[in-house]
Short mmCIF file of N, CA and C in Angstrom, two decimals:
data_model
loop_
_atom_site.label_atom_id
_atom_site.label_comp_id
_atom_site.label_asym_id
_atom_site.label_seq_id
_atom_site.Cartn_x
_atom_site.Cartn_y
_atom_site.Cartn_z
N MET S 1 -7.00 1.29 17.58
CA MET S 1 -6.32 0.91 16.28
C MET S 1 -5.03 0.30 16.63
N SER S 2 -4.82 -0.40 15.58
CA SER S 2 -3.19 -1.52 15.79
C SER S 2 -2.34 -0.79 14.75
N THR S 3 -1.16 -0.71 15.04
CA THR S 3 -0.18 -0.05 14.12
C THR S 3 0.82 -1.33 13.52
N VAL S 4 0.86 -1.38 12.52
CA VAL S 4 1.63 -2.38 11.77
C VAL S 4 2.97 -1.46 10.87
N ARG S 5 3.77 -2.17 11.06
CA ARG S 5 5.16 -1.31 10.55
C ARG S 5 5.95 -2.56 10.08
N GLU S 6 6.55 -2.16 8.59
CA GLU S 6 7.31 -3.42 8.00
C GLU S 6 8.03 -2.61 6.90
N SER S 7 9.27 -3.03 6.69
CA SER S 7 10.07 -2.32 5.50
C SER S 7 11.00 -3.44 5.00
N VAL S 8 11.51 -3.14 3.75
CA VAL S 8 12.03 -4.26 2.77
C VAL S 8 12.73 -3.19 2.07
N GLU S 9 14.07 -3.84 1.69
CA GLU S 9 15.13 -3.40 0.96
C GLU S 9 14.79 -4.04 -0.66
N VAL S 10 14.73 -3.27 -1.52
CA VAL S 10 14.43 -3.70 -3.07
C VAL S 10 15.57 -3.37 -3.91
N ASP S 11 15.81 -4.05 -4.60
CA ASP S 11 17.01 -4.01 -5.57
C ASP S 11 16.52 -3.17 -7.01
N VAL S 12 16.18 -2.14 -6.96
CA VAL S 12 15.78 -1.14 -8.07
C VAL S 12 15.64 0.25 -7.41
N PRO S 13 15.80 1.18 -8.22
CA PRO S 13 16.10 2.56 -8.10
C PRO S 13 14.96 3.04 -7.23
N VAL S 14 14.81 4.04 -6.69
CA VAL S 14 13.74 4.72 -5.89
C VAL S 14 12.43 4.95 -6.84
N SER S 15 12.93 5.39 -8.01
CA SER S 15 11.80 5.86 -8.96
C SER S 15 11.27 4.73 -9.35
N THR S 16 11.94 3.72 -9.51
CA THR S 16 10.97 2.57 -10.11
C THR S 16 10.30 1.80 -9.03
N ALA S 17 10.68 1.86 -7.70
CA ALA S 17 9.69 1.24 -6.59
C ALA S 17 8.76 2.10 -6.47
N TYR S 18 8.78 3.43 -6.47
CA TYR S 18 7.72 4.32 -6.10
C TYR S 18 6.70 4.28 -7.38
N ASN S 19 7.07 4.18 -8.64
CA ASN S 19 6.13 3.89 -9.61
C ASN S 19 5.45 3.07 -9.46
N GLN S 20 5.98 1.94 -9.58
CA GLN S 20 4.93 0.68 -9.25
C GLN S 20 4.33 0.87 -8.21
N TRP S 21 4.52 1.32 -6.98
CA TRP S 21 3.52 1.34 -5.95
C TRP S 21 2.31 2.25 -6.19
N THR S 22 2.36 3.19 -7.29
CA THR S 22 1.27 3.97 -7.78
C THR S 22 0.64 3.36 -8.82
N GLN S 23 0.64 2.20 -8.91
CA GLN S 23 -0.42 1.19 -9.77
C GLN S 23 -1.01 0.41 -9.18
N PHE S 24 -2.04 1.16 -8.14
CA PHE S 24 -2.70 0.62 -7.35
C PHE S 24 -3.53 -0.63 -7.80
N GLU S 25 -3.87 -0.73 -9.01
CA GLU S 25 -4.70 -1.95 -9.38
C GLU S 25 -4.02 -3.00 -9.87
N GLU S 26 -2.67 -3.16 -9.77
CA GLU S 26 -1.49 -4.02 -9.53
C GLU S 26 -1.62 -4.57 -8.29
N PHE S 27 -1.97 -3.97 -7.35
CA PHE S 27 -1.85 -4.82 -5.91
C PHE S 27 -2.19 -6.19 -5.44
N PRO S 28 -3.27 -6.56 -6.10
CA PRO S 28 -3.53 -8.15 -6.19
C PRO S 28 -2.60 -8.97 -6.47
N ASN S 29 -1.64 -8.37 -7.33
CA ASN S 29 -0.50 -9.55 -7.64
C ASN S 29 0.91 -9.67 -6.76
N PHE S 30 0.66 -8.89 -5.58
CA PHE S 30 1.60 -9.05 -4.42
C PHE S 30 0.93 -8.83 -2.99
N MET S 31 -0.46 -8.57 -2.87
CA MET S 31 -1.23 -8.71 -1.90
C MET S 31 -2.39 -9.51 -1.44
N GLU S 32 -1.93 -10.38 -0.56
CA GLU S 32 -2.66 -11.48 -0.43
C GLU S 32 -3.87 -11.27 0.11
N GLY S 33 -4.91 -11.79 -0.28
CA GLY S 33 -6.39 -11.44 0.36
C GLY S 33 -7.12 -9.99 -0.58
N VAL S 34 -6.44 -9.28 -1.28
CA VAL S 34 -6.82 -8.10 -1.98
C VAL S 34 -7.11 -8.70 -3.80
N GLU S 35 -8.70 -8.64 -3.87
CA GLU S 35 -9.11 -9.33 -4.86
C GLU S 35 -9.17 -8.24 -6.04
N GLU S 36 -9.41 -7.02 -5.92
CA GLU S 36 -9.11 -5.97 -6.68
C GLU S 36 -9.09 -4.55 -6.27
N VAL S 37 -8.70 -3.91 -6.95
CA VAL S 37 -8.53 -2.30 -6.91
C VAL S 37 -8.92 -1.59 -8.03
N ARG S 38 -9.63 -0.74 -7.72
CA ARG S 38 -10.05 0.27 -8.93
C ARG S 38 -9.84 1.75 -8.63
N GLN S 39 -9.16 2.15 -9.38
CA GLN S 39 -8.57 3.57 -9.38
C GLN S 39 -9.68 4.47 -10.02
N LEU S 40 -10.42 5.09 -9.17
CA LEU S 40 -11.57 5.79 -9.37
C LEU S 40 -11.27 7.33 -10.08
N ASP S 41 -10.15 7.78 -9.51
CA ASP S 41 -9.29 8.92 -10.04
C ASP S 41 -8.35 9.12 -9.37
N ASP S 42 -7.30 10.57 -9.40
CA ASP S 42 -6.46 10.54 -8.69
C ASP S 42 -5.99 10.28 -7.23
N ARG S 43 -7.07 10.46 -6.74
CA ARG S 43 -7.00 10.41 -4.97
C ARG S 43 -7.99 9.19 -4.66
N HIS S 44 -8.77 8.83 -5.39
CA HIS S 44 -9.50 7.75 -4.59
C HIS S 44 -9.68 6.22 -5.57
N ASN S 45 -9.86 5.45 -4.46
CA ASN S 45 -9.32 4.02 -5.14
C ASN S 45 -10.69 3.08 -4.21
N HIS S 46 -11.23 2.27 -4.85
CA HIS S 46 -12.44 1.03 -4.40
C HIS S 46 -11.44 -0.23 -4.16
N TRP S 47 -11.38 -0.79 -3.32
CA TRP S 47 -10.95 -1.94 -2.77
C TRP S 47 -11.88 -3.19 -2.71
N THR S 48 -11.33 -4.23 -2.93
CA THR S 48 -12.50 -5.54 -2.64
C THR S 48 -11.61 -6.53 -2.12
N THR S 49 -11.19 -6.87 -0.78
CA THR S 49 -10.67 -8.11 -0.23
C THR S 49 -11.48 -9.35 0.32
N ARG S 50 -10.82 -10.46 0.18
CA ARG S 50 -11.28 -11.38 0.98
C ARG S 50 -10.22 -11.98 1.88
N ILE S 51 -10.33 -11.85 3.22
CA ILE S 51 -9.25 -12.36 4.18
C ILE S 51 -9.96 -13.27 5.27
N GLY S 52 -9.56 -14.48 5.27
CA GLY S 52 -9.68 -15.49 6.02
C GLY S 52 -11.40 -15.90 5.74
N GLY S 53 -11.53 -16.00 4.50
CA GLY S 53 -13.28 -15.91 4.25
C GLY S 53 -14.07 -14.85 4.27
N VAL S 54 -13.51 -13.60 4.69
CA VAL S 54 -14.28 -12.22 4.99
C VAL S 54 -14.14 -11.45 4.00
N HIS S 55 -15.23 -11.38 3.34
CA HIS S 55 -15.46 -10.34 2.02
C HIS S 55 -15.50 -8.53 2.49
N ARG S 56 -14.59 -7.99 2.06
CA ARG S 56 -14.73 -6.76 2.83
C ARG S 56 -14.59 -5.66 1.22
N GLU S 57 -15.35 -4.59 1.36
CA GLU S 57 -15.12 -3.46 0.50
C GLU S 57 -15.15 -2.10 0.72
N PHE S 58 -14.01 -1.48 0.49
CA PHE S 58 -14.26 -0.23 1.13
C PHE S 58 -13.25 0.86 -0.01
N ASP S 59 -13.59 2.32 0.43
CA ASP S 59 -12.84 3.43 -0.43
C ASP S 59 -11.70 3.79 0.35
N THR S 60 -10.80 4.60 -0.31
CA THR S 60 -9.56 5.01 0.22
C THR S 60 -9.24 6.41 -0.56
N GLU S 61 -9.00 7.55 0.20
CA GLU S 61 -8.27 8.35 -0.36
C GLU S 61 -7.11 8.89 0.03
N ILE S 62 -6.06 9.04 -1.19
CA ILE S 62 -4.73 9.57 -0.87
C ILE S 62 -4.93 10.86 -0.46
N VAL S 63 -4.26 11.16 0.70
CA VAL S 63 -4.20 12.76 1.04
C VAL S 63 -2.84 13.16 0.79
N ASP S 64 -1.84 12.62 0.76
CA ASP S 64 -0.63 13.12 0.64
C ASP S 64 0.11 12.23 -0.54
N GLN S 65 0.85 12.62 -1.12
CA GLN S 65 1.67 12.01 -2.20
C GLN S 65 2.90 12.85 -2.99
N LEU S 66 3.87 12.40 -2.51
CA LEU S 66 5.23 13.19 -3.16
C LEU S 66 5.82 12.06 -4.08
N PRO S 67 6.09 12.50 -5.37
CA PRO S 67 6.86 11.18 -6.31
C PRO S 67 8.24 11.02 -5.40
N ASP S 68 8.53 9.77 -5.17
CA ASP S 68 9.56 8.91 -4.87
C ASP S 68 9.81 9.06 -3.42
N GLU S 69 9.00 9.92 -2.66
CA GLU S 69 9.16 9.95 -1.01
C GLU S 69 8.06 9.20 -0.45
N ARG S 70 6.72 9.67 -0.60
CA ARG S 70 5.80 9.02 0.13
C ARG S 70 4.27 8.86 -0.48
N ILE S 71 3.35 8.03 0.28
CA ILE S 71 2.15 8.03 -0.30
C ILE S 71 1.18 7.72 1.07
N THR S 72 0.55 8.63 1.08
CA THR S 72 -0.24 8.59 2.55
C THR S 72 -1.94 8.53 2.19
N TRP S 73 -2.77 7.36 3.00
CA TRP S 73 -3.99 7.56 2.72
C TRP S 73 -4.93 7.12 3.55
N ARG S 74 -5.98 7.27 3.80
CA ARG S 74 -7.08 7.04 4.84
C ARG S 74 -8.57 6.21 4.05
N THR S 75 -9.01 5.47 4.56
CA THR S 75 -10.32 4.76 4.31
C THR S 75 -11.24 6.00 4.37
N THR S 76 -12.15 6.24 3.58
CA THR S 76 -13.31 6.96 3.55
C THR S 76 -14.81 6.56 3.69
N GLY S 77 -14.74 5.15 3.48
CA GLY S 77 -16.12 4.29 3.68
C GLY S 77 -15.94 3.40 3.42
N GLY S 78 -16.86 2.48 3.90
CA GLY S 78 -16.73 0.77 3.70
C GLY S 78 -16.81 0.24 5.00
N ASP S 79 -16.45 -0.97 4.79
CA ASP S 79 -16.17 -2.15 6.09
C ASP S 79 -15.04 -1.81 6.71
N THR S 80 -14.05 -1.19 6.20
CA THR S 80 -12.71 -1.33 7.06
C THR S 80 -12.32 0.32 7.51
N ARG S 81 -11.53 0.37 8.39
CA ARG S 81 -11.32 1.42 8.74
C ARG S 81 -9.70 1.59 8.89
N GLN S 82 -8.97 2.34 8.28
CA GLN S 82 -7.39 2.34 8.31
C GLN S 82 -6.89 3.67 7.74
N LYS S 83 -5.50 3.97 7.89
CA LYS S 83 -4.65 4.99 7.32
C LYS S 83 -3.35 4.42 7.41
N GLY S 84 -2.71 5.25 6.61
CA GLY S 84 -1.21 4.52 6.52
C GLY S 84 -0.36 5.62 5.47
N THR S 85 0.83 5.27 5.62
CA THR S 85 1.80 5.66 4.80
C THR S 85 2.87 4.85 4.30
N VAL S 86 2.93 4.80 3.09
CA VAL S 86 4.39 4.25 2.51
C VAL S 86 5.06 5.05 2.15
N SER S 87 6.53 4.79 2.70
CA SER S 87 7.46 5.64 2.08
C SER S 87 8.80 5.27 1.29
N PHE S 88 9.54 5.88 0.75
CA PHE S 88 10.66 5.47 -0.10
C PHE S 88 11.72 6.10 0.04
N GLN S 89 13.28 5.39 0.65
CA GLN S 89 13.93 6.10 0.78
C GLN S 89 14.98 5.63 -0.15
N ARG S 90 15.69 6.32 -0.88
CA ARG S 90 17.05 6.09 -1.79
C ARG S 90 18.21 5.72 -0.96
N LEU S 91 18.64 4.07 -1.45
CA LEU S 91 19.80 3.73 -0.65
C LEU S 91 20.89 4.04 -1.22
N ASP S 92 21.00 3.85 -2.68
CA ASP S 92 22.10 4.03 -3.70
C ASP S 92 21.44 4.31 -4.99
N ASP S 93 21.84 4.10 -5.96
CA ASP S 93 21.44 4.35 -7.40
C ASP S 93 20.39 2.97 -7.68
N ALA S 94 20.44 2.00 -7.03
CA ALA S 94 20.28 0.68 -7.51
C ALA S 94 19.19 0.24 -6.26
N HIS S 95 19.10 0.68 -5.14
CA HIS S 95 18.36 -0.09 -3.89
C HIS S 95 17.52 1.03 -3.20
N THR S 96 16.59 0.68 -2.91
CA THR S 96 15.35 1.44 -1.83
C THR S 96 15.03 0.81 -1.13
N ARG S 97 14.74 1.45 0.27
CA ARG S 97 14.18 0.85 1.34
C ARG S 97 12.50 1.38 1.11
N VAL S 98 11.59 0.33 1.44
CA VAL S 98 10.18 1.02 1.22
C VAL S 98 9.57 0.26 2.50
N GLU S 99 9.10 1.28 3.23
CA GLU S 99 8.53 1.00 4.56
C GLU S 99 6.80 1.55 4.49
N LEU S 100 6.22 0.29 4.93
CA LEU S 100 4.69 0.84 5.28
C LEU S 100 4.45 0.82 6.77
N VAL S 101 3.75 1.85 7.12
CA VAL S 101 3.35 2.15 8.28
C VAL S 101 1.75 2.15 8.20
N MET S 102 0.90 1.41 8.86
CA MET S 102 -0.49 1.31 8.92
C MET S 102 -1.29 1.20 10.09
N ASP S 103 -2.01 2.22 10.41
CA ASP S 103 -2.91 2.12 11.80
C ASP S 103 -4.40 1.33 11.14
N VAL S 104 -5.01 0.37 11.70
CA VAL S 104 -5.70 -0.48 11.29
C VAL S 104 -6.71 -0.62 12.53
N GLU S 105 -8.19 -0.44 12.50
CA GLU S 105 -9.17 -0.47 13.32
C GLU S 105 -9.62 -1.68 13.02
N PRO S 106 -9.41 -2.76 13.77
CA PRO S 106 -10.58 -4.33 13.56
C PRO S 106 -11.96 -3.69 13.66
N THR S 107 -12.74 -4.00 12.63
CA THR S 107 -13.91 -3.92 12.77
C THR S 107 -14.73 -4.91 13.05
N GLY S 108 -14.61 -6.39 12.91
CA GLY S 108 -15.48 -7.45 13.29
C GLY S 108 -14.82 -8.28 13.77
N ALA S 109 -15.23 -9.60 14.26
CA ALA S 109 -14.67 -10.55 15.12
C ALA S 109 -13.30 -11.06 14.60
N ALA S 110 -13.43 -11.33 13.35
CA ALA S 110 -12.47 -11.88 12.37
C ALA S 110 -11.00 -11.15 12.57
N GLU S 111 -11.07 -9.52 12.15
CA GLU S 111 -10.23 -8.85 12.27
C GLU S 111 -9.70 -8.47 13.79
N LYS S 112 -10.68 -8.50 14.55
CA LYS S 112 -9.95 -8.54 16.06
C LYS S 112 -9.24 -9.84 16.17
N THR S 113 -9.32 -10.87 16.09
CA THR S 113 -8.76 -12.30 16.13
C THR S 113 -7.38 -12.10 15.30
N ALA S 114 -7.43 -11.41 14.04
CA ALA S 114 -6.45 -11.29 13.52
C ALA S 114 -5.38 -10.41 14.00
N ALA S 115 -5.85 -9.60 14.28
CA ALA S 115 -4.91 -8.55 15.26
C ALA S 115 -4.24 -9.04 16.36
N MET S 116 -5.06 -9.51 17.31
CA MET S 116 -4.50 -10.12 18.61
C MET S 116 -3.55 -11.22 18.15
N THR S 117 -3.56 -12.02 17.41
CA THR S 117 -3.10 -13.12 17.04
C THR S 117 -1.64 -12.65 16.13
N GLY S 118 -1.58 -11.54 15.56
CA GLY S 118 -0.36 -11.24 14.99
C GLY S 118 -0.47 -11.35 13.64
N LEU S 119 -1.74 -12.09 13.18
CA LEU S 119 -2.09 -12.36 11.45
C LEU S 119 -1.64 -11.06 10.51
N ILE S 120 -2.29 -10.00 11.36
CA ILE S 120 -2.35 -8.73 10.35
C ILE S 120 -0.69 -8.12 9.86
N ASP S 121 -0.20 -8.47 11.24
CA ASP S 121 1.51 -8.27 11.14
C ASP S 121 2.36 -8.93 9.99
N ARG S 122 1.82 -10.30 10.56
CA ARG S 122 2.26 -11.52 9.49
C ARG S 122 2.20 -11.06 8.06
N ARG S 123 0.85 -10.69 7.47
CA ARG S 123 0.21 -10.44 6.45
C ARG S 123 1.22 -9.49 5.68
N VAL S 124 0.98 -8.14 6.42
CA VAL S 124 1.72 -7.20 6.07
C VAL S 124 3.75 -7.59 5.49
N LYS S 125 3.80 -7.99 6.47
CA LYS S 125 5.20 -8.72 6.27
C LYS S 125 5.42 -9.51 4.96
N ASP S 126 4.61 -10.48 4.89
CA ASP S 126 4.64 -11.23 3.73
C ASP S 126 4.22 -10.74 2.41
N ASP S 127 3.48 -9.75 2.46
CA ASP S 127 3.04 -8.57 1.12
C ASP S 127 4.11 -7.51 0.81
N MET S 128 5.04 -7.30 1.81
CA MET S 128 5.91 -6.55 1.36
C MET S 128 7.04 -7.45 0.73
N ARG S 129 7.41 -8.40 1.16
CA ARG S 129 8.11 -9.73 0.62
C ARG S 129 7.81 -9.63 -0.73
N ARG S 130 6.72 -10.16 -0.90
CA ARG S 130 5.75 -10.35 -2.54
C ARG S 130 6.06 -9.05 -2.95
N PHE S 131 6.04 -7.84 -2.39
CA PHE S 131 6.26 -6.74 -3.49
C PHE S 131 7.68 -6.54 -3.87
N LYS S 132 8.74 -6.90 -3.18
CA LYS S 132 10.22 -7.05 -3.40
C LYS S 132 10.52 -7.94 -4.57
N ALA S 133 9.75 -9.23 -4.36
CA ALA S 133 9.90 -10.50 -5.49
C ALA S 133 9.19 -9.85 -6.87
N TYR S 134 8.16 -9.44 -6.58
CA TYR S 134 7.39 -8.57 -7.81
C TYR S 134 8.10 -7.60 -8.59
N ILE S 135 8.21 -6.47 -7.87
CA ILE S 135 9.20 -5.45 -8.65
C ILE S 135 10.68 -6.13 -9.06
N GLU S 136 11.23 -6.55 -8.29
CA GLU S 136 12.78 -6.89 -8.49
C GLU S 136 12.57 -8.14 -9.74
N GLY S 137 11.43 -9.27 -10.16
CA GLY S 137 11.14 -9.96 -11.01
C GLY S 137 11.02 -9.42 -11.99
N ARG S 138 10.22 -8.21 -12.05
CA ARG S 138 10.45 -7.39 -13.64
C ARG S 138 11.29 -6.71 -13.95
N GLY S 139 11.98 -6.56 -12.80
CA GLY S 139 12.98 -5.19 -13.24
C GLY S 139 12.56 -3.90 -13.43
N ASP S 140 11.41 -3.33 -13.93
CA ASP S 140 10.89 -1.93 -14.19
C ASP S 140 9.45 -2.16 -13.83
N GLU S 141 9.21 -0.99 -13.84
CA GLU S 141 7.80 -0.57 -13.20
C GLU S 141 6.58 -0.79 -14.37
N SER S 142 5.34 -1.01 -14.02
CA SER S 142 4.54 -1.17 -15.14
C SER S 142 3.83 -0.30 -15.57
N GLY S 143 3.91 0.73 -14.82
CA GLY S 143 3.62 1.99 -15.17
C GLY S 143 3.73 3.28 -14.00
N ALA S 144 3.42 4.24 -14.06
CA ALA S 144 3.94 5.61 -13.34
C ALA S 144 3.00 6.38 -13.08
N TRP S 145 2.80 6.93 -11.98
CA TRP S 145 2.05 8.32 -11.90
C TRP S 145 2.56 9.14 -11.09
N ARG S 146 3.24 10.57 -11.45
CA ARG S 146 4.02 11.44 -10.77
C ARG S 146 3.53 12.50 -10.36
N GLY S 147 1.92 12.65 -10.29
CA GLY S 147 1.42 13.74 -9.81
C GLY S 147 1.59 13.86 -8.37
N ARG S 148 1.57 15.05 -7.74
CA ARG S 148 1.82 15.62 -6.39
C ARG S 148 0.36 15.54 -5.82
N ILE S 149 -0.01 15.19 -4.59
CA ILE S 149 -1.21 15.34 -4.31
C ILE S 149 -0.76 15.93 -2.82
N ARG S 150 -1.56 17.02 -2.41
CA ARG S 150 -1.04 17.97 -1.21
C ARG S 150 -2.25 17.73 -0.21
N PRO S 151 -1.90 17.78 1.06
CA PRO S 151 -3.18 17.62 1.93
C PRO S 151 -3.71 18.82 2.07
N THR S 152 -5.13 18.52 1.98
CA THR S 152 -5.94 19.50 2.28
C THR S 152 -6.43 20.06 3.45
N ALA S 153 -6.75 21.33 3.79
CA ALA S 153 -7.16 21.82 5.33
C ALA S 153 -8.42 20.92 5.77
#
């Protein structure tokens, strides 16, 4: 697995940054290559991506979610294997650090090449910059889900 870590400081309160991140179906607005995310229920999402001309579909499960602190997920099926956590750190009333840490297992030749050349790292860095521009440009979240998901044994 390849680990990717990127953080960005956003000029919005922690609750605004967190609330926007819970709107998974909005991810194509700031994540390059993400064509669609369909939220199936509180824990599960179905992703459709096209990166470097390679089409992938996969499912994710949220395994831990604590409002204003973190969202942790893992893939449960499909063409991609990954797990990760996005965390939210309040800096002050109007600023938040958002950190994304992902473990990605390249499954095909294109993904292995992308990992070796640093393309995955650059894509995540750019996605985080786009998230910053997206949420700061909006000034407010497009929705929110404040439920708690606890890890299962």
